[in-house]
Amino acid sequence: MYEPERLKYVAAPLQFTVVRLIAYNIEYCEGISHGFWEYLNAAHMLRSPQGLDKRMTSYLADQDPDILGLVEIDTGSIRSRRKDETAFFAESLGFEHVVKTNKYDSDDYWHRLLKNLPVFQYQDNAVLSTYDVESATFHTLSKGVKNIAIEVTFSQPQPHTVILVHLALFKGAREQQLRELKYVVQDVDTPLIVCGDFNTFKEDELNLLLEETRLHDAYAEADHAQHNTAPTWNPKHRLDNVLHTPGISLDDYSVLDADFSDHLPVRLDYSVLTK
């Protein structure tokens, strides 16, 4: 009996697009990056150093991020010479999609007051991206002056979500924020990254969030990575973090050596896994 030759099927290797995300507290382009004494110079709060934003965008362009999470960005106060820095960063770096909100966009008395003060009303956080935005949500945490989390879901290269946070300076408020953030994370059903300025002066502050969610600490999975991010001139604290769910495959994690702000930026290269 004639039997046809069986053809061997060789499965093609799965191809994943590597995404580069940078999370950076740019400190309103005030340029405090060399010592604590610079905080005493009120001129930094009233006028950004000339050309600093251009130097920052030039540096970031060399890093070629696909997603950029910016904490503390000025959108048009006297400090930035009435320039909307979010629009400037987006145009300079070729980002077509911008999701931003004022840091004090809450309904209580103190946030309403801050939002209407001359400089504070222009203090934003923003997520910039080359990828299409499927949805965006702003979460207001119940404690702290810094209490807004920006949740952005992208449809490319595979559906996934990035949450940018800027948490409170005071530990008690921050602990409550982390408890509330746990529920925000649990409601996300796509692969997820949580990044930004957590203001975690002790790394064990993240333990509860890591234990009660699917999140993993990107730094803990990295090889030979510097981990401290602040202050820039003598990094002693890991205030800036990147956490991710198992649907995110970590390719590279690093803290970048950039002296434009009092924080160092964190860069993550990753792939989004399909189910």
Short mmCIF file of C-alpha atoms in Angstrom, two decimals:
data_model
loop_
_atom_site.label_atom_id
_atom_site.label_comp_id
_atom_site.label_asym_id
_atom_site.label_seq_id
_atom_site.Cartn_x
_atom_site.Cartn_y
_atom_site.Cartn_z
CA MET A 1 0.00 0.00 0.00
CA TYR A 2 1.25 3.43 -0.87
CA GLU A 3 1.64 5.77 2.05
CA PRO A 4 2.31 9.44 1.35
CA GLU A 5 5.42 10.87 2.90
CA ARG A 6 4.61 12.67 6.07
CA LEU A 7 5.59 16.29 6.05
CA LYS A 8 7.37 17.58 9.10
CA TYR A 9 5.81 20.67 10.63
CA VAL A 10 8.19 23.04 12.32
CA ALA A 11 6.50 25.69 14.41
CA ALA A 12 7.78 29.19 13.80
CA PRO A 13 9.21 30.85 16.90
CA LEU A 14 6.92 33.33 18.58
CA GLN A 15 7.80 36.93 17.83
CA PHE A 16 7.32 39.59 20.46
CA THR A 17 7.74 43.32 20.08
CA VAL A 18 10.06 44.77 22.71
CA VAL A 19 8.58 47.89 24.27
CA ARG A 20 10.70 50.50 26.01
CA LEU A 21 9.15 52.40 28.91
CA ILE A 22 10.82 55.19 30.87
CA ALA A 23 9.36 56.52 34.14
CA TYR A 24 10.86 59.82 35.21
CA ASN A 25 10.13 62.40 37.89
CA ILE A 26 11.44 65.46 36.04
CA GLU A 27 10.79 67.86 38.95
CA TYR A 28 9.16 70.52 36.74
CA CYS A 29 12.47 71.00 34.87
CA GLU A 30 13.84 72.89 37.87
CA GLY A 31 17.26 71.32 37.36
CA ILE A 32 18.02 70.45 40.97
CA SER A 33 20.54 67.66 40.46
CA HIS A 34 23.81 68.46 42.25
CA GLY A 35 23.06 69.02 45.94
CA PHE A 36 20.49 69.74 48.65
CA TRP A 37 21.66 73.35 48.79
CA GLU A 38 19.92 73.92 45.45
CA TYR A 39 16.53 73.53 47.15
CA LEU A 40 17.27 76.75 49.04
CA ASN A 41 17.46 78.73 45.81
CA ALA A 42 13.93 80.01 45.25
CA ALA A 43 14.82 80.94 41.67
CA HIS A 44 14.44 77.27 40.73
CA MET A 45 10.77 77.37 41.69
CA LEU A 46 10.13 80.58 39.77
CA ARG A 47 12.12 80.01 36.59
CA SER A 48 13.45 76.80 35.04
CA PRO A 49 17.05 76.90 33.79
CA GLN A 50 17.12 78.08 30.21
CA GLY A 51 17.27 75.20 27.73
CA LEU A 52 17.07 72.42 30.32
CA ASP A 53 13.92 70.97 28.74
CA LYS A 54 15.71 70.77 25.38
CA ARG A 55 18.65 68.95 26.94
CA MET A 56 16.27 66.54 28.64
CA THR A 57 14.35 65.75 25.47
CA SER A 58 17.61 65.31 23.57
CA TYR A 59 18.77 62.79 26.16
CA LEU A 60 15.42 60.98 26.14
CA ALA A 61 15.39 60.89 22.34
CA ASP A 62 18.66 58.93 22.47
CA GLN A 63 16.93 56.43 24.78
CA ASP A 64 14.11 56.03 22.20
CA PRO A 65 11.20 55.20 24.54
CA ASP A 66 7.83 53.95 23.27
CA ILE A 67 6.06 55.00 26.47
CA LEU A 68 7.15 57.83 28.74
CA GLY A 69 5.67 58.35 32.20
CA LEU A 70 6.42 61.88 33.42
CA VAL A 71 5.88 62.86 37.03
CA GLU A 72 5.96 66.57 37.97
CA ILE A 73 5.70 68.32 34.63
CA ASP A 74 4.85 72.01 34.26
CA THR A 75 2.13 72.80 31.73
CA GLY A 76 2.37 76.58 31.50
CA SER A 77 3.26 78.45 34.68
CA ILE A 78 5.72 81.34 34.97
CA ARG A 79 8.32 78.73 35.93
CA SER A 80 8.24 77.23 32.43
CA ARG A 81 7.90 80.66 30.79
CA ARG A 82 4.26 79.78 30.04
CA LYS A 83 5.35 76.80 27.95
CA ASP A 84 3.29 73.63 28.12
CA GLU A 85 6.14 71.20 28.76
CA THR A 86 3.90 68.18 28.17
CA ALA A 87 3.19 69.38 24.64
CA PHE A 88 6.86 70.26 24.17
CA PHE A 89 8.06 66.80 25.27
CA ALA A 90 5.45 65.09 23.10
CA GLU A 91 6.32 67.10 20.00
CA SER A 92 10.08 66.86 20.54
CA LEU A 93 9.99 63.09 21.05
CA GLY A 94 7.35 62.27 18.44
CA PHE A 95 4.64 61.05 20.81
CA GLU A 96 1.20 61.20 19.22
CA HIS A 97 -0.77 60.21 22.32
CA VAL A 98 -0.82 62.12 25.61
CA VAL A 99 -2.81 61.37 28.76
CA LYS A 100 -2.33 63.91 31.55
CA THR A 101 -3.99 65.30 34.65
CA ASN A 102 -3.34 67.95 37.26
CA LYS A 103 -1.76 66.50 40.39
CA TYR A 104 -4.39 68.15 42.57
CA ASP A 105 -7.50 67.22 40.61
CA SER A 106 -9.54 66.10 43.62
CA ASP A 107 -12.76 67.41 45.12
CA ASP A 108 -11.70 68.14 48.69
CA TYR A 109 -11.01 71.68 49.90
CA TRP A 110 -7.21 71.54 49.98
CA HIS A 111 -6.87 70.09 46.49
CA ARG A 112 -9.31 72.63 45.07
CA LEU A 113 -7.27 75.38 46.73
CA LEU A 114 -3.95 74.10 45.37
CA LYS A 115 -5.34 73.61 41.89
CA ASN A 116 -6.24 77.29 41.72
CA LEU A 117 -2.92 78.71 42.93
CA PRO A 118 -0.75 80.36 40.24
CA VAL A 119 1.98 77.70 39.94
CA PHE A 120 0.22 74.64 41.37
CA GLN A 121 -2.57 74.76 38.79
CA TYR A 122 0.02 73.88 36.14
CA GLN A 123 1.55 70.89 37.95
CA ASP A 124 0.66 67.72 36.03
CA ASN A 125 1.61 64.08 35.63
CA ALA A 126 1.45 62.58 32.15
CA VAL A 127 1.80 59.41 30.10
CA LEU A 128 3.09 59.89 26.55
CA SER A 129 3.07 57.09 23.98
CA THR A 130 3.61 56.12 20.38
CA TYR A 131 0.94 53.44 20.82
CA ASP A 132 -2.80 53.94 20.44
CA VAL A 133 -4.63 54.53 23.71
CA GLU A 134 -7.61 52.25 24.19
CA SER A 135 -8.77 53.80 27.46
CA ALA A 136 -7.61 56.11 30.25
CA THR A 137 -8.77 56.38 33.85
CA PHE A 138 -7.70 58.71 36.66
CA HIS A 139 -7.81 57.18 40.13
CA THR A 140 -8.01 59.52 43.13
CA LEU A 141 -6.56 57.90 46.25
CA SER A 142 -8.17 58.94 49.51
CA LYS A 143 -5.06 60.09 51.39
CA GLY A 144 -2.18 62.44 50.63
CA VAL A 145 -1.71 65.60 48.61
CA LYS A 146 -0.02 63.58 45.85
CA ASN A 147 -2.81 61.09 45.25
CA ILE A 148 -3.55 60.64 41.54
CA ALA A 149 -2.82 57.42 39.62
CA ILE A 150 -3.11 57.48 35.81
CA GLU A 151 -4.26 54.20 34.27
CA VAL A 152 -3.73 53.88 30.51
CA THR A 153 -4.55 50.80 28.44
CA PHE A 154 -2.81 50.45 25.08
CA SER A 155 -4.02 48.38 22.14
CA GLN A 156 -0.49 47.90 20.80
CA PRO A 157 1.70 45.92 20.38
CA GLN A 158 -0.60 43.68 22.43
CA PRO A 159 -3.28 44.97 24.83
CA HIS A 160 -1.69 45.96 28.12
CA THR A 161 -1.99 48.62 30.80
CA VAL A 162 0.39 51.08 32.44
CA ILE A 163 -0.43 52.82 35.73
CA LEU A 164 1.67 55.88 36.57
CA VAL A 165 1.73 56.84 40.25
CA HIS A 166 3.07 59.63 42.42
CA LEU A 167 2.52 58.70 46.03
CA ALA A 168 2.55 60.73 49.24
CA LEU A 169 5.64 61.83 51.13
CA PHE A 170 4.21 60.89 54.52
CA LYS A 171 4.35 57.19 55.35
CA GLY A 172 0.89 56.89 56.90
CA ALA A 173 -0.82 58.37 53.84
CA ARG A 174 1.38 56.31 51.54
CA GLU A 175 0.46 53.06 53.31
CA GLN A 176 -3.22 53.80 52.78
CA GLN A 177 -2.56 54.67 49.14
CA LEU A 178 -0.79 51.36 48.59
CA ARG A 179 -3.74 49.50 50.14
CA GLU A 180 -6.11 51.28 47.74
CA LEU A 181 -3.77 50.74 44.81
CA LYS A 182 -4.05 47.01 45.46
CA TYR A 183 -7.72 47.12 44.46
CA VAL A 184 -6.98 49.21 41.38
CA VAL A 185 -4.45 46.58 40.30
CA GLN A 186 -6.83 43.70 40.97
CA ASP A 187 -9.43 45.25 38.66
CA VAL A 188 -7.09 45.32 35.65
CA ASP A 189 -7.46 42.24 33.44
CA THR A 190 -4.67 42.96 30.94
CA PRO A 191 -0.93 42.51 31.47
CA LEU A 192 0.02 45.41 33.72
CA ILE A 193 2.92 47.68 34.66
CA VAL A 194 2.78 50.01 37.68
CA CYS A 195 5.53 52.62 37.66
CA GLY A 196 6.47 56.08 38.88
CA ASP A 197 7.53 57.86 42.04
CA PHE A 198 6.33 55.73 44.96
CA ASN A 199 8.32 57.77 47.53
CA THR A 200 9.14 54.47 49.21
CA PHE A 201 12.05 55.27 51.50
CA LYS A 202 12.03 51.66 52.69
CA GLU A 203 11.68 48.88 50.13
CA ASP A 204 9.59 46.70 52.43
CA GLU A 205 6.75 49.21 52.01
CA LEU A 206 5.92 47.42 48.76
CA ASN A 207 5.63 43.99 50.37
CA LEU A 208 1.87 44.06 50.97
CA LEU A 209 1.14 45.21 47.43
CA LEU A 210 3.40 42.51 45.99
CA GLU A 211 2.03 39.77 48.24
CA GLU A 212 -1.66 40.49 47.62
CA THR A 213 -1.52 41.09 43.86
CA ARG A 214 0.08 39.46 40.83
CA LEU A 215 2.76 42.16 40.75
CA HIS A 216 6.48 41.45 40.69
CA ASP A 217 9.31 43.89 41.38
CA ALA A 218 11.25 44.45 38.15
CA TYR A 219 14.40 45.37 40.05
CA ALA A 220 14.36 42.07 41.95
CA GLU A 221 14.40 40.22 38.61
CA ALA A 222 17.20 42.30 37.08
CA ASP A 223 20.86 41.30 37.03
CA HIS A 224 23.43 43.74 38.39
CA ALA A 225 21.10 46.73 38.18
CA GLN A 226 21.57 49.89 40.16
CA HIS A 227 18.44 50.36 42.21
CA ASN A 228 18.53 53.68 44.06
CA THR A 229 17.01 56.64 42.23
CA ALA A 230 17.19 59.63 44.58
CA PRO A 231 18.71 62.04 45.20
CA THR A 232 20.54 62.19 41.88
CA TRP A 233 23.84 63.44 43.34
CA ASN A 234 24.00 60.66 45.94
CA PRO A 235 21.33 58.00 45.37
CA LYS A 236 20.38 56.49 48.73
CA HIS A 237 16.73 55.62 48.19
CA ARG A 238 14.72 53.64 45.67
CA LEU A 239 11.80 56.05 45.42
CA ASP A 240 11.02 55.17 41.81
CA ASN A 241 9.83 51.65 41.02
CA VAL A 242 8.54 49.46 38.23
CA LEU A 243 6.23 46.57 39.09
CA HIS A 244 4.62 44.18 36.61
CA THR A 245 2.29 41.20 36.31
CA PRO A 246 3.33 37.82 34.83
CA GLY A 247 1.91 38.85 31.45
CA ILE A 248 4.87 41.19 31.07
CA SER A 249 8.15 39.53 30.09
CA LEU A 250 11.10 41.52 31.40
CA ASP A 251 13.91 42.03 28.91
CA ASP A 252 15.97 44.71 30.68
CA TYR A 253 15.70 47.01 33.70
CA SER A 254 18.03 49.88 34.47
CA VAL A 255 18.31 53.15 36.34
CA LEU A 256 19.66 55.75 33.92
CA ASP A 257 22.50 58.14 34.72
CA ALA A 258 20.78 61.45 33.94
CA ASP A 259 21.51 64.61 35.94
CA PHE A 260 18.55 66.80 34.98
CA SER A 261 16.35 66.31 38.06
CA ASP A 262 16.60 65.26 41.70
CA HIS A 263 15.38 61.81 40.58
CA LEU A 264 17.02 59.36 38.18
CA PRO A 265 14.84 57.87 35.45
CA VAL A 266 14.00 54.16 35.35
CA ARG A 267 13.94 52.29 32.04
CA LEU A 268 12.19 49.00 31.34
CA ASP A 269 12.38 46.96 28.14
CA TYR A 270 9.64 44.34 28.01
CA SER A 271 7.39 42.20 25.86
CA VAL A 272 3.67 41.63 26.29
CA LEU A 273 2.76 37.95 26.39
CA THR A 274 -0.40 36.73 24.71
CA LYS A 275 -2.74 34.34 26.52
#
